Tab-separated table of C-alpha atoms in Angstrom:
chain	number	residue	atom	x	y	z
A	842	ASN	CA	-34.901	2.086	22.252
A	843	PRO	CA	-35.661	5.868	22.129
A	844	ASP	CA	-33.340	6.847	24.966
A	845	VAL	CA	-30.628	8.748	23.058
A	846	ASN	CA	-31.409	12.456	23.135
A	847	GLY	CA	-31.996	13.942	19.707
A	848	PHE	CA	-32.653	10.614	17.939
A	849	VAL	CA	-35.699	8.413	17.453
A	850	SER	CA	-33.775	5.308	18.539
A	851	ARG	CA	-30.324	3.974	19.361
A	852	SER	CA	-30.218	2.639	15.813
A	853	HIS	CA	-30.898	6.113	14.416
A	854	ALA	CA	-28.230	7.528	16.736
A	855	ALA	CA	-25.628	4.949	15.657
A	856	TYR	CA	-26.250	5.330	11.928
A	857	GLY	CA	-26.751	9.090	12.137
A	858	THR	CA	-23.512	9.828	13.981
A	859	LEU	CA	-21.634	7.279	11.846
A	860	ALA	CA	-22.713	9.214	8.744
A	861	LEU	CA	-22.425	12.740	10.140
A	862	ASP	CA	-19.335	12.504	12.326
A	863	PHE	CA	-17.324	9.789	10.605
A	864	ILE	CA	-18.137	9.536	6.909
A	865	SER	CA	-18.851	13.253	6.476
A	866	GLU	CA	-15.692	14.335	8.318
A	867	GLN	CA	-13.555	12.001	6.228
A	868	LEU	CA	-15.077	13.301	3.000
A	869	ASP	CA	-14.740	16.931	4.077
A	870	SER	CA	-11.064	16.385	4.910
A	871	ASN	CA	-10.640	15.129	1.320
A	872	PRO	CA	-8.397	12.143	2.206
A	873	ASN	CA	-8.435	10.668	-1.277
A	874	LYS	CA	-7.798	13.841	-3.294
A	875	TYR	CA	-4.976	12.281	-5.307
A	876	GLY	CA	-6.389	8.764	-5.498
A	877	LEU	CA	-3.723	7.381	-3.177
A	878	PHE	CA	-6.115	5.202	-1.185
A	879	ALA	CA	-8.787	2.852	-2.515
A	880	GLU	CA	-10.863	3.130	0.665
A	881	SER	CA	-14.128	1.319	1.208
A	882	VAL	CA	-16.647	0.691	3.981
A	883	SER	CA	-18.609	-2.414	4.941
A	884	VAL	CA	-21.468	-2.427	7.463
A	885	ILE	CA	-22.615	-5.544	9.323
A	886	GLU	CA	-25.629	-5.676	11.636
A	887	MET	CA	-25.511	-8.024	14.637
A	888	LYS	CA	-28.578	-10.214	15.063
A	889	ASP	CA	-28.890	-13.998	15.459
A	890	THR	CA	-26.672	-14.090	12.406
A	891	ALA	CA	-24.536	-11.453	10.770
A	892	LYS	CA	-26.379	-9.362	8.183
A	893	VAL	CA	-24.119	-7.643	5.638
A	894	VAL	CA	-25.835	-4.332	4.892
A	895	LEU	CA	-23.067	-2.751	2.822
A	896	GLN	CA	-19.953	-4.418	1.469
A	897	MET	CA	-16.877	-2.675	0.088
A	898	GLU	CA	-18.785	0.529	-0.652
A	899	PRO	CA	-16.616	3.455	-1.812
A	900	PHE	CA	-16.079	6.390	0.540
A	901	ASP	CA	-18.460	8.939	-1.022
A	902	TRP	CA	-21.640	10.925	-0.441
A	903	ILE	CA	-23.777	8.098	-1.795
A	904	LEU	CA	-22.529	6.001	1.133
A	905	PHE	CA	-23.366	8.884	3.470
A	906	ASP	CA	-26.942	8.982	2.149
A	907	ARG	CA	-27.405	5.214	2.433
A	908	LEU	CA	-26.261	5.217	6.055
A	909	CYS	CA	-28.646	8.056	6.920
A	910	ARG	CA	-31.560	6.149	5.372
A	911	ARG	CA	-30.749	2.718	6.795
A	912	PRO	CA	-32.491	2.984	10.228
A	913	ASN	CA	-35.750	3.924	8.469
A	914	THR	CA	-35.822	0.581	6.655
A	915	THR	CA	-34.782	-1.779	9.447
A	916	ARG	CA	-35.050	-2.150	13.185
A	917	PRO	CA	-32.980	-4.047	15.760
A	918	SER	CA	-34.433	-7.480	16.519
A	919	PHE	CA	-33.514	-10.903	17.831
A	920	HIS	CA	-30.350	-11.546	19.773
A	921	GLY	CA	-27.077	-9.690	19.347
A	922	ASN	CA	-24.458	-12.367	18.690
A	923	TYR	CA	-20.921	-11.008	18.483
A	924	ASN	CA	-19.206	-14.063	17.056
A	925	GLU	CA	-21.195	-14.400	13.842
A	926	SER	CA	-20.371	-10.788	12.994
A	927	LEU	CA	-16.700	-11.261	13.875
A	928	LYS	CA	-16.571	-14.317	11.597
A	929	CYS	CA	-18.009	-12.220	8.783
A	930	VAL	CA	-15.467	-9.440	9.417
A	931	GLU	CA	-12.606	-11.935	9.531
A	932	SER	CA	-13.698	-13.483	6.225
A	933	MET	CA	-13.927	-10.089	4.485
A	934	ILE	CA	-10.541	-8.925	5.724
A	935	PHE	CA	-8.823	-12.239	5.017
A	936	ASP	CA	-10.157	-12.280	1.440
A	937	GLU	CA	-9.006	-8.702	0.804
A	938	TYR	CA	-5.605	-9.300	2.407
A	939	THR	CA	-5.096	-12.470	0.351
A	940	LYS	CA	-5.977	-10.694	-2.918
A	941	LEU	CA	-3.506	-7.916	-2.187
A	942	ALA	CA	-0.803	-10.424	-1.220
A	943	GLU	CA	-1.371	-12.389	-4.441
A	944	ASP	CA	-0.948	-9.125	-6.373
A	945	GLY	CA	2.498	-8.742	-4.800
A	946	VAL	CA	1.701	-6.300	-1.986
A	947	GLU	CA	3.978	-6.903	0.982
A	948	HIS	CA	2.690	-6.666	4.552
A	949	LYS	CA	4.455	-3.362	5.203
A	950	ASP	CA	2.592	-1.849	2.230
A	951	MET	CA	-0.832	-3.202	3.205
A	952	PRO	CA	-3.595	-0.690	3.983
A	953	THR	CA	-4.895	-0.217	7.513
A	954	PHE	CA	-8.027	-2.232	8.317
A	955	SER	CA	-10.310	-0.439	10.813
A	956	ILE	CA	-13.112	-2.141	12.737
A	957	VAL	CA	-15.693	-0.074	14.634
A	958	PHE	CA	-17.684	-2.457	16.861
A	959	LEU	CA	-20.890	-0.973	18.341
A	960	SER	CA	-22.980	-2.672	21.037
A	961	ASP	CA	-25.523	-1.612	23.629
A	962	GLY	CA	-24.603	-4.299	26.120
A	963	ARG	CA	-23.484	-7.828	26.803
A	964	PRO	CA	-23.563	-10.231	23.833
A	965	SER	CA	-26.139	-12.999	23.582
A	966	ASP	CA	-23.422	-15.531	22.779
A	967	CYS	CA	-21.672	-15.527	26.151
A	968	THR	CA	-20.960	-19.157	27.015
A	969	ARG	CA	-17.431	-20.298	27.741
A	970	ALA	CA	-17.196	-21.836	24.274
A	971	ASP	CA	-18.392	-18.561	22.732
A	972	THR	CA	-15.760	-16.621	24.664
A	973	GLU	CA	-12.990	-18.975	23.526
A	974	GLN	CA	-14.154	-18.715	19.912
A	975	ARG	CA	-14.268	-14.910	20.145
A	976	THR	CA	-10.737	-14.845	21.525
A	977	THR	CA	-9.488	-17.050	18.690
A	978	LEU	CA	-11.179	-14.897	16.037
A	979	LEU	CA	-9.593	-11.718	17.377
A	980	GLN	CA	-6.181	-13.356	17.806
A	981	ASN	CA	-6.266	-14.616	14.205
A	982	LEU	CA	-7.175	-11.174	12.892
A	983	THR	CA	-4.539	-9.381	14.926
A	984	GLN	CA	-1.784	-11.864	14.165
A	985	LEU	CA	-2.526	-11.495	10.449
A	986	LEU	CA	-2.624	-7.695	10.440
A	987	SER	CA	-0.587	-6.739	13.554
A	988	SER	CA	-0.173	-2.943	13.510
A	989	LYS	CA	-2.365	-2.723	10.387
A	990	LEU	CA	-5.457	-3.391	12.552
A	991	LEU	CA	-7.320	-0.565	14.308
A	992	PHE	CA	-10.129	-1.881	16.542
A	993	TYR	CA	-12.630	0.464	18.191
A	994	ALA	CA	-15.207	-0.993	20.582
A	995	MET	CA	-18.021	1.431	21.418
A	996	GLY	CA	-20.580	0.895	24.149
A	997	VAL	CA	-23.912	2.673	23.593
A	998	GLY	CA	-25.969	2.390	26.775
A	999	ALA	CA	-26.567	3.570	30.319
A	1000	ASN	CA	-23.829	3.482	32.938
A	1001	GLY	CA	-25.112	0.212	34.354
A	1002	ALA	CA	-24.804	-1.641	31.042
A	1003	ASP	CA	-22.325	-4.516	30.919
A	1004	PHE	CA	-19.519	-3.713	28.499
A	1005	GLY	CA	-16.966	-6.064	30.030
A	1006	VAL	CA	-16.847	-8.217	26.900
A	1007	LEU	CA	-16.135	-5.202	24.687
A	1008	SER	CA	-13.285	-4.185	26.999
A	1009	SER	CA	-11.829	-7.707	26.943
A	1010	MET	CA	-11.960	-7.743	23.119
A	1011	VAL	CA	-9.884	-4.553	23.008
A	1012	LYS	CA	-7.399	-6.081	25.443
A	1013	ILE	CA	-6.941	-9.140	23.190
A	1014	VAL	CA	-6.256	-6.912	20.182
A	1015	ASN	CA	-3.688	-4.817	22.066
A	1016	GLU	CA	-1.927	-7.872	23.512
A	1017	ASN	CA	-1.446	-9.344	20.034
A	1018	GLY	CA	0.075	-6.304	18.339
A	1019	GLY	CA	-2.972	-4.434	17.083
A	1020	GLU	CA	-4.286	-1.071	18.206
A	1021	GLY	CA	-7.512	-1.246	20.183
A	1022	GLN	CA	-9.611	1.272	22.097
A	1023	PHE	CA	-12.814	0.988	24.154
A	1024	VAL	CA	-15.147	3.958	24.542
A	1025	HIS	CA	-18.347	4.121	26.587
A	1026	ALA	CA	-20.452	6.660	24.731
A	1027	GLY	CA	-23.354	6.308	27.146
A	1028	LEU	CA	-26.731	7.584	25.959
A	1029	SER	CA	-25.533	11.007	24.974
A	1030	ALA	CA	-25.751	11.942	21.310
A	1031	VAL	CA	-22.931	14.398	21.957
A	1032	ALA	CA	-20.689	11.646	23.380
A	1033	LEU	CA	-21.543	9.310	20.515
A	1034	SER	CA	-20.836	12.065	17.996
A	1035	SER	CA	-17.572	12.965	19.730
A	1036	THR	CA	-16.442	9.347	19.716
A	1037	PHE	CA	-16.986	8.954	15.956
A	1038	SER	CA	-15.247	12.270	15.416
A	1039	ASP	CA	-12.253	11.031	17.463
A	1040	ILE	CA	-12.110	7.849	15.385
A	1041	SER	CA	-12.216	9.957	12.225
A	1042	ASN	CA	-9.329	12.082	13.518
A	1043	THR	CA	-7.325	8.964	14.378
A	1044	LEU	CA	-7.743	7.581	10.858
A	1045	THR	CA	-6.788	10.937	9.389
A	1046	THR	CA	-3.647	10.914	11.544
A	1047	HIS	CA	-2.719	7.437	10.291
A	1048	ARG	CA	-3.323	8.567	6.728
A	1049	THR	CA	-1.252	11.702	7.239
A	1050	THR	CA	1.592	9.586	8.606
A	1051	LEU	CA	1.519	7.450	5.470
A	1052	LEU	CA	1.452	10.540	3.275
A	1053	SER	CA	4.086	12.498	5.208
A	1054	SER	CA	6.818	11.122	2.987
A	1055	THR	CA	4.800	11.571	-0.205
A	1056	LYS	CA	3.787	15.260	-0.184
A	1057	GLY	CA	5.919	18.037	-1.480
A	1058	ALA	CA	5.407	21.588	-2.686
A	1059	ASN	CA	1.789	22.790	-2.774
A	1060	ASN	CA	0.809	19.619	-0.893
A	1061	LEU	CA	1.176	17.563	-4.076
A	1062	PRO	CA	2.267	13.925	-3.775
A	1063	THR	CA	5.967	13.290	-4.289
A	1064	ASP	CA	8.477	10.743	-3.048
A	1065	ASN	CA	10.216	13.211	-0.791
A	1066	ALA	CA	12.184	11.525	1.993
A	1067	ALA	CA	12.267	13.994	4.851
A	1068	GLY	CA	15.308	14.087	7.072
A	1069	LYS	CA	17.757	12.628	4.546
A	1070	THR	CA	20.842	14.408	3.279
A	1071	LYS	CA	21.063	14.929	-0.474
A	1072	LYS	CA	24.234	14.274	-2.430
A	1073	ASP	CA	26.216	17.141	-3.867
A	1074	PHE	CA	25.792	16.961	-7.647
A	1075	THR	CA	25.802	19.090	-10.798
A	1076	MET	CA	23.305	18.446	-13.561
A	1077	ARG	CA	24.491	17.395	-17.019
A	1078	GLU	CA	25.156	20.224	-19.447
A	1079	THR	CA	22.372	20.925	-21.916
A	1080	GLY	CA	22.131	22.953	-25.119
A	1081	LYS	CA	24.629	22.655	-27.996
A	1082	ILE	CA	26.511	19.569	-26.863
A	1083	VAL	CA	26.562	17.459	-30.042
A	1084	GLY	CA	30.001	15.896	-30.377
A	1085	LYS	CA	31.023	17.007	-26.928
A	1086	THR	CA	32.508	14.328	-24.688
A	1087	MET	CA	30.943	14.114	-21.248
A	1088	PRO	CA	33.023	12.996	-18.253
A	1089	VAL	CA	32.399	9.404	-17.199
A	1090	GLU	CA	33.354	6.960	-14.480
A	1091	THR	CA	34.477	3.560	-15.765
A	1092	TYR	CA	34.417	0.318	-13.798
A	1093	ILE	CA	36.097	-2.819	-15.168
A	1094	HIS	CA	35.582	-6.271	-13.722
A	1095	GLY	CA	38.887	-7.710	-12.609
A	1096	LYS	CA	41.594	-7.084	-10.064
A	1097	GLU	CA	40.308	-3.678	-8.934
A	1098	TYR	CA	36.530	-4.213	-9.060
A	1099	THR	CA	34.130	-7.125	-8.796
A	1100	ILE	CA	31.089	-6.332	-10.952
A	1101	LYS	CA	27.849	-8.294	-10.981
A	1102	ARG	CA	24.555	-7.836	-12.765
A	1103	PHE	CA	21.285	-8.963	-11.132
A	1104	ARG	CA	17.790	-9.326	-12.525
A	1105	PHE	CA	14.775	-8.855	-10.261
A	1106	GLU	CA	12.240	-11.628	-10.851
A	1107	ASN	CA	8.644	-11.982	-9.752
A	1108	LYS	CA	7.932	-15.601	-8.918
A	1109	GLY	CA	4.320	-14.944	-7.947
A	1110	ALA	CA	2.505	-15.377	-4.629
A	1111	GLN	CA	4.477	-12.480	-3.147
A	1112	ARG	CA	7.819	-14.208	-3.843
A	1113	PHE	CA	10.620	-12.278	-5.503
A	1114	SER	CA	14.282	-12.978	-6.035
A	1115	TRP	CA	17.497	-11.515	-7.440
A	1116	ARG	CA	19.139	-13.682	-10.111
A	1117	ASP	CA	22.790	-13.272	-11.013
A	1118	VAL	CA	22.884	-12.849	-14.823
A	1119	LYS	CA	25.456	-12.076	-17.526
A	1120	PHE	CA	26.150	-8.625	-18.935
A	1121	ALA	CA	23.637	-7.454	-21.553
A	1122	ASN	CA	26.242	-7.380	-24.340
A	1123	HIS	CA	28.601	-10.108	-25.540
A	1124	GLY	CA	32.183	-9.359	-24.565
A	1125	ALA	CA	31.256	-6.719	-21.988
A	1126	ILE	CA	33.740	-6.416	-19.128
A	1127	GLY	CA	32.213	-3.588	-17.116
A	1128	PHE	CA	30.315	-0.325	-17.458
A	1129	GLU	CA	30.690	3.426	-17.649
A	1130	LYS	CA	28.402	6.042	-16.128
A	1131	GLU	CA	28.378	9.732	-16.841
A	1132	ILE	CA	29.392	11.748	-13.779
A	1133	HIS	CA	26.639	14.346	-14.090
A	1134	PRO	CA	22.970	13.246	-13.989
A	1135	PHE	CA	20.673	14.286	-16.822
A	1136	GLY	CA	17.560	13.933	-14.701
A	1137	LYS	CA	16.482	13.937	-11.090
A	1138	GLY	CA	13.426	13.138	-9.049
A	1139	SER	CA	12.626	13.356	-5.368
A	1140	GLU	CA	14.331	10.007	-4.675
A	1141	ARG	CA	16.675	9.221	-7.573
A	1142	LEU	CA	19.227	10.654	-9.976
A	1143	ALA	CA	19.275	9.441	-13.590
A	1144	PHE	CA	22.524	8.994	-15.545
A	1145	ARG	CA	23.467	7.915	-19.051
A	1146	PHE	CA	24.982	4.486	-18.705
A	1147	SER	CA	26.626	1.921	-21.011
A	1148	GLU	CA	28.371	-1.391	-20.797
A	1149	VAL	CA	31.980	-1.425	-22.048
A	1150	MET	CA	34.213	-3.967	-23.778
A	1151	PHE	CA	37.963	-4.145	-24.308
A	1152	ASP	CA	39.250	-2.529	-27.529
A	1153	LYS	CA	42.295	-4.491	-28.708
A	1154	LYS	CA	43.486	-1.666	-30.958
A	1155	THR	CA	43.496	1.119	-28.406
A	1156	LYS	CA	44.026	-1.201	-25.417
A	1157	THR	CA	41.233	0.661	-23.614
A	1158	ALA	CA	37.594	0.110	-22.684
A	1159	LYS	CA	35.016	1.355	-25.165
A	1160	LYS	CA	31.245	1.596	-25.136
A	1161	THR	CA	29.271	-1.397	-26.419
A	1162	GLY	CA	25.566	-1.822	-26.995
A	1163	LYS	CA	22.820	0.719	-26.481
A	1164	THR	CA	22.956	3.626	-24.069
A	1165	MET	CA	20.877	2.849	-20.982
A	1166	VAL	CA	19.650	4.779	-17.967
A	1167	ALA	CA	21.090	4.143	-14.533
A	1168	LYS	CA	19.332	5.353	-11.402
A	1169	THR	CA	20.911	5.875	-7.997
A	1170	SER	CA	19.668	7.455	-4.804
A	1171	ILE	CA	19.656	11.237	-4.595
A	1172	HIS	CA	20.440	10.868	-0.902
A	1173	ILE	CA	23.569	9.797	0.904
A	1174	GLU	CA	22.606	6.320	2.019
A	1175	LYS	CA	23.425	2.661	1.647
A	1176	GLU	CA	22.424	1.403	-1.792
A	1177	THR	CA	22.352	-2.378	-1.781
A	1178	LYS	CA	19.828	-3.929	-4.087
A	1179	GLU	CA	17.859	-5.168	-1.066
A	1180	ASP	CA	17.869	-1.912	0.911
A	1181	PHE	CA	17.219	0.637	-1.819
A	1182	HIS	CA	16.249	-0.850	-5.174
A	1183	GLU	CA	13.925	-3.692	-4.187
A	1184	ASP	CA	10.749	-1.634	-3.672
A	1185	PHE	CA	11.246	0.162	-6.994
A	1186	CYS	CA	11.912	-3.100	-8.839
A	1187	ARG	CA	8.979	-4.827	-7.174
A	1188	VAL	CA	6.620	-2.067	-8.310
A	1189	GLN	CA	7.961	-2.371	-11.863
A	1190	SER	CA	7.527	-6.141	-11.815
A	1191	VAL	CA	3.975	-6.073	-10.474
A	1192	SER	CA	3.115	-3.279	-12.931
A	1193	GLN	CA	4.287	-5.442	-15.822
A	1194	ASP	CA	2.103	-8.328	-14.617
A	1195	LEU	CA	-0.899	-6.003	-14.509
A	1196	ALA	CA	0.013	-4.553	-17.904
A	1197	GLU	CA	0.002	-8.039	-19.436
A	1198	LYS	CA	-3.480	-8.677	-18.037
A	1199	PHE	CA	-4.638	-5.307	-19.378
A	1200	ASN	CA	-3.144	-5.984	-22.820
A	1201	ASP	CA	-4.820	-9.381	-22.928
A	1202	ALA	CA	-8.194	-7.848	-22.006
A	1203	VAL	CA	-7.792	-5.201	-24.738
A	1204	ARG	CA	-6.938	-7.857	-27.319
A	1205	LYS	CA	-10.085	-9.811	-26.427
A	1206	ALA	CA	-12.436	-6.803	-26.351
A	1207	PRO	CA	-14.620	-6.832	-29.508
A	1208	SER	CA	-15.144	-3.064	-29.412
A	1209	LEU	CA	-11.368	-2.507	-29.565
A	1210	ALA	CA	-10.684	-4.914	-32.420
A	1211	ALA	CA	-8.306	-3.324	-34.934
A	1212	ALA	CA	-8.984	-3.339	-38.645
A	1213	ASP	CA	-5.291	-3.989	-39.254
A	1214	LYS	CA	-1.972	-4.072	-37.417
A	1215	ALA	CA	-1.391	-0.353	-37.950
A	1216	THR	CA	-4.536	0.635	-36.045
A	1217	ARG	CA	-4.100	-1.859	-33.203
A	1218	PRO	CA	-4.158	-0.170	-29.756
A	1219	PRO	CA	-0.637	0.182	-28.326
A	1220	GLU	CA	0.310	-2.230	-25.556
A	1221	LEU	CA	1.580	-1.261	-22.136
A	1222	GLN	CA	5.070	-2.442	-21.250
A	1223	PHE	CA	7.260	-1.971	-18.165
A	1224	MET	CA	10.986	-2.575	-18.407
A	1225	LEU	CA	12.668	-5.367	-16.493
A	1226	CYS	CA	14.817	-4.140	-13.636
A	1227	HIS	CA	18.519	-4.932	-13.411
A	1228	VAL	CA	20.981	-3.848	-10.751
A	1229	TYR	CA	24.725	-3.516	-11.402
A	1230	SER	CA	26.813	-3.867	-8.271
A	1231	TYR	CA	30.506	-3.077	-8.026
A	1232	THR	CA	32.823	-3.835	-5.138
A	1233	ASN	CA	36.198	-2.170	-4.748
A	1234	ASN	CA	38.722	-4.963	-4.171
A	1235	VAL	CA	41.621	-2.652	-3.360
């Protein structure tokens, strides 16, 4: 229908403004400069059935070009059934969510899933059964994603067009914990363009919120935690320190302290647990940690750390086993293994699982076959995480 000023048809207007005012604005704002988001776009056309035009296409200028060209190769036809398209959307999102969950991504770390639903009027599937099915589809999506779902319903048509169903769909999303918004863009190219631009700005705001705790000096990503108070500390002495004794804190399991060692274990299917394990060294009765950190990051301080055992000759605790690295928060905050260390340990655990898959793929790749053991490609390894807890019994 050639009733949108400046465009050959409503289809040209929808695809044109989607490319110019959504995709282009996102690319110009450079949201993925540091590779922090693996963003993709899928496009589904509503007809008698759902036609998947693009699926999981990366956010780039090739996508922009394909969207601009699309209305020249197709034209709207048949009925516009909402439910078939919603089923397709639900299937895509559920599959992606499940894959991420199986890889160990928790719900709070899931990406935001955005749905932009365009229609020029009432759906063709509008029986009572269709309405109930539509409600169920939206409820299932929202209950799965909750605040991770952004749903935009856009009506493209004259003022007399019936967009009651679109409005009710937004209401269902909002009532079930998602974030929904209905916009009547009318037949104005300016309004349509402005609406896509607003959606683009909203997504940028969500992305900025996610990045607000990960950008530091020069806008580079860090793990900076704004608003937290840092501990008062002095870095470990450097230079000519061979043979010099560094001050340590020693903690012995017994009357004064209860010391436990936990291992973080990945049980698969997004299930993790802390297992109470023995000290790393036979005969160990506690640990010692240097007072001054030798390294620091935006979130943690790193200390030289060793387990200790009882020396019968000197009647004192002495170092046993290899020197290790202990990490604690750089901020003044509660540091239970659940509250502070779990995210770090979970990342390490999932990274090791991925490293094992990578190593296996390298071993099986004919082009990487080594002539002998000395020329074999090195394997990736991530250390297992352990947490030492100590409780003052006095």
